Coordinates of C-alpha atoms in Angstrom, one line a residue:
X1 CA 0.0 0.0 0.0
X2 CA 1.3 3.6 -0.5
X3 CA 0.8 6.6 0.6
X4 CA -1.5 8.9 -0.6
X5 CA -1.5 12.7 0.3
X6 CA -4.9 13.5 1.2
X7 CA -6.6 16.8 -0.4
X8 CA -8.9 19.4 1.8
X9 CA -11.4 17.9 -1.0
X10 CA -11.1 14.4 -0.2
X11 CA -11.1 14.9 3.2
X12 CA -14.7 16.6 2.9
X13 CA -15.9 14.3 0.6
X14 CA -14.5 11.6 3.1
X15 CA -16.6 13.0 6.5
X16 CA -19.8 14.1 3.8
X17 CA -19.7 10.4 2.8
X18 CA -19.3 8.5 6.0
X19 CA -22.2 10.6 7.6
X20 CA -24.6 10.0 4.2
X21 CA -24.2 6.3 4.3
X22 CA -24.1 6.1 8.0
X23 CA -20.2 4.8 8.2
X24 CA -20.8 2.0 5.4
X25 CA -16.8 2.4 4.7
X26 CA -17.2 -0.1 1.6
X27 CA -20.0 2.5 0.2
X28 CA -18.2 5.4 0.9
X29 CA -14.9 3.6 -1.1
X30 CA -16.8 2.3 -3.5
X31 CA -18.5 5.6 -4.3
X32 CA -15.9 8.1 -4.1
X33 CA -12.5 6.3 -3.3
X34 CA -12.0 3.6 -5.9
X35 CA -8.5 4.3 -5.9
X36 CA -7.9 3.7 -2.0
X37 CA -8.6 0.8 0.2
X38 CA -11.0 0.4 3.2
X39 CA -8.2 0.3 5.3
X40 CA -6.8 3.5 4.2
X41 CA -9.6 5.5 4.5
X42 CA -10.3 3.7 8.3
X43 CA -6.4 5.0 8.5
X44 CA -7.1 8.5 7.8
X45 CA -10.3 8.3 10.0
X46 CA -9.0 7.3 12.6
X47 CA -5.4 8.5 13.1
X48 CA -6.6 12.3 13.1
X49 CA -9.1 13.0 16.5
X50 CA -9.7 16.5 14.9
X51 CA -11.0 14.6 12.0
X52 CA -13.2 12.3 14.2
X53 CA -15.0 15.4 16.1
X54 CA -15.8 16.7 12.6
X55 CA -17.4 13.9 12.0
X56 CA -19.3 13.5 15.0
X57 CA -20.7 16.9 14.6
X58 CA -23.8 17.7 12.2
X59 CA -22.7 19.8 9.6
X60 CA -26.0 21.5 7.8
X61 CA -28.8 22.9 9.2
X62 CA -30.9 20.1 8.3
X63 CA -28.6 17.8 10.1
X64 CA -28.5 20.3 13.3
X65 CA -32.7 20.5 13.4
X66 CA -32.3 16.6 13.2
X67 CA -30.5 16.2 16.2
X68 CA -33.1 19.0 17.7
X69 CA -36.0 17.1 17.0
X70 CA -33.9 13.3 17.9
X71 CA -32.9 15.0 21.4
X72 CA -36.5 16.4 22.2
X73 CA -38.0 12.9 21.0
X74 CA -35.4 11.1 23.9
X75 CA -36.4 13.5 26.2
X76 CA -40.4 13.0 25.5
X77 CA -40.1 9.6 25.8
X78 CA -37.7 9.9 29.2
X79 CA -40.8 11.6 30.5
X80 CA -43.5 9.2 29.4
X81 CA -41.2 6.4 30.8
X82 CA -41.4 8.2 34.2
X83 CA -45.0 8.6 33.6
X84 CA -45.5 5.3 32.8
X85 CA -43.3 3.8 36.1
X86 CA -45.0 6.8 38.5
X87 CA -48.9 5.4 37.2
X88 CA -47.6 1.6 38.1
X89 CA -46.3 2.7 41.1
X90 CA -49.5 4.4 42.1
X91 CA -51.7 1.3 40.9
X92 CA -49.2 -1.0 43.2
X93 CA -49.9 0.9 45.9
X94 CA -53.2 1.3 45.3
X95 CA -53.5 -2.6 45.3
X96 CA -51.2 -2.8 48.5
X97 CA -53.9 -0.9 50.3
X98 CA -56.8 -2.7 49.2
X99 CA -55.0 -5.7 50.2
X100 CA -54.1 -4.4 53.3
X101 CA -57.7 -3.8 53.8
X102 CA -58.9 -7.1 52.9
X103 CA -56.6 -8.9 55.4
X104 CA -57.5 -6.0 58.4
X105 CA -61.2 -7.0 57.5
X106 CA -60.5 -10.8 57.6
X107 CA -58.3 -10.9 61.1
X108 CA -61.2 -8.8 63.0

């Protein structure tokens, strides 16, 4: 394998492609690196932690009101979990009680 020196371009097109098809490296070669291996591109990726924050951060607009909506889904659902746990801790209870009742009732 030899080296390649990697252009501002192809490092763009590199991050733009690994976020489109969701880190499918062989897509993302066969696509727009034909001339590079898997493992040269996982090489790039990963030897460069500047590289790996750009990645990890959304890039448009589009991508940034995804992560809005994705982070406000993940907290309504958070919320209806709690919901959902503080309702079946209430009916527990409830049926504690009446049980508790039951056995006062029984043992007069």
């Amino acid at each position: 394998m030899s080296y390649h020196f990697w252009t501002e371009e192809e490092l763009s097109l590199l991050i733009g492609g690994l976020k489109r098809y969701d880190f499918n490296w062989e897509e993302v070669q066969a696509k727009f690196f034909q001339n590079l291996s898997v493992a040269q591109l996982k090489n790039k990726f990963y030897s460069n932690k500047q590289f790996k924050q750009l990645a990890n951060q959304p890039s448009t607009d589009y991508e940034k009101q995804q992560m809005r909506q994705l982070k406000q889904q993940n907290q309504q659902l958070k919320t209806q979990t709690q919901d959902n746990s503080d309702q079946q801790n209430q009916m527990q209870n409830n049926d504690l009680k009446d049980l508790i009742n039951k056995l006062t009732e029984l043992t007069k």
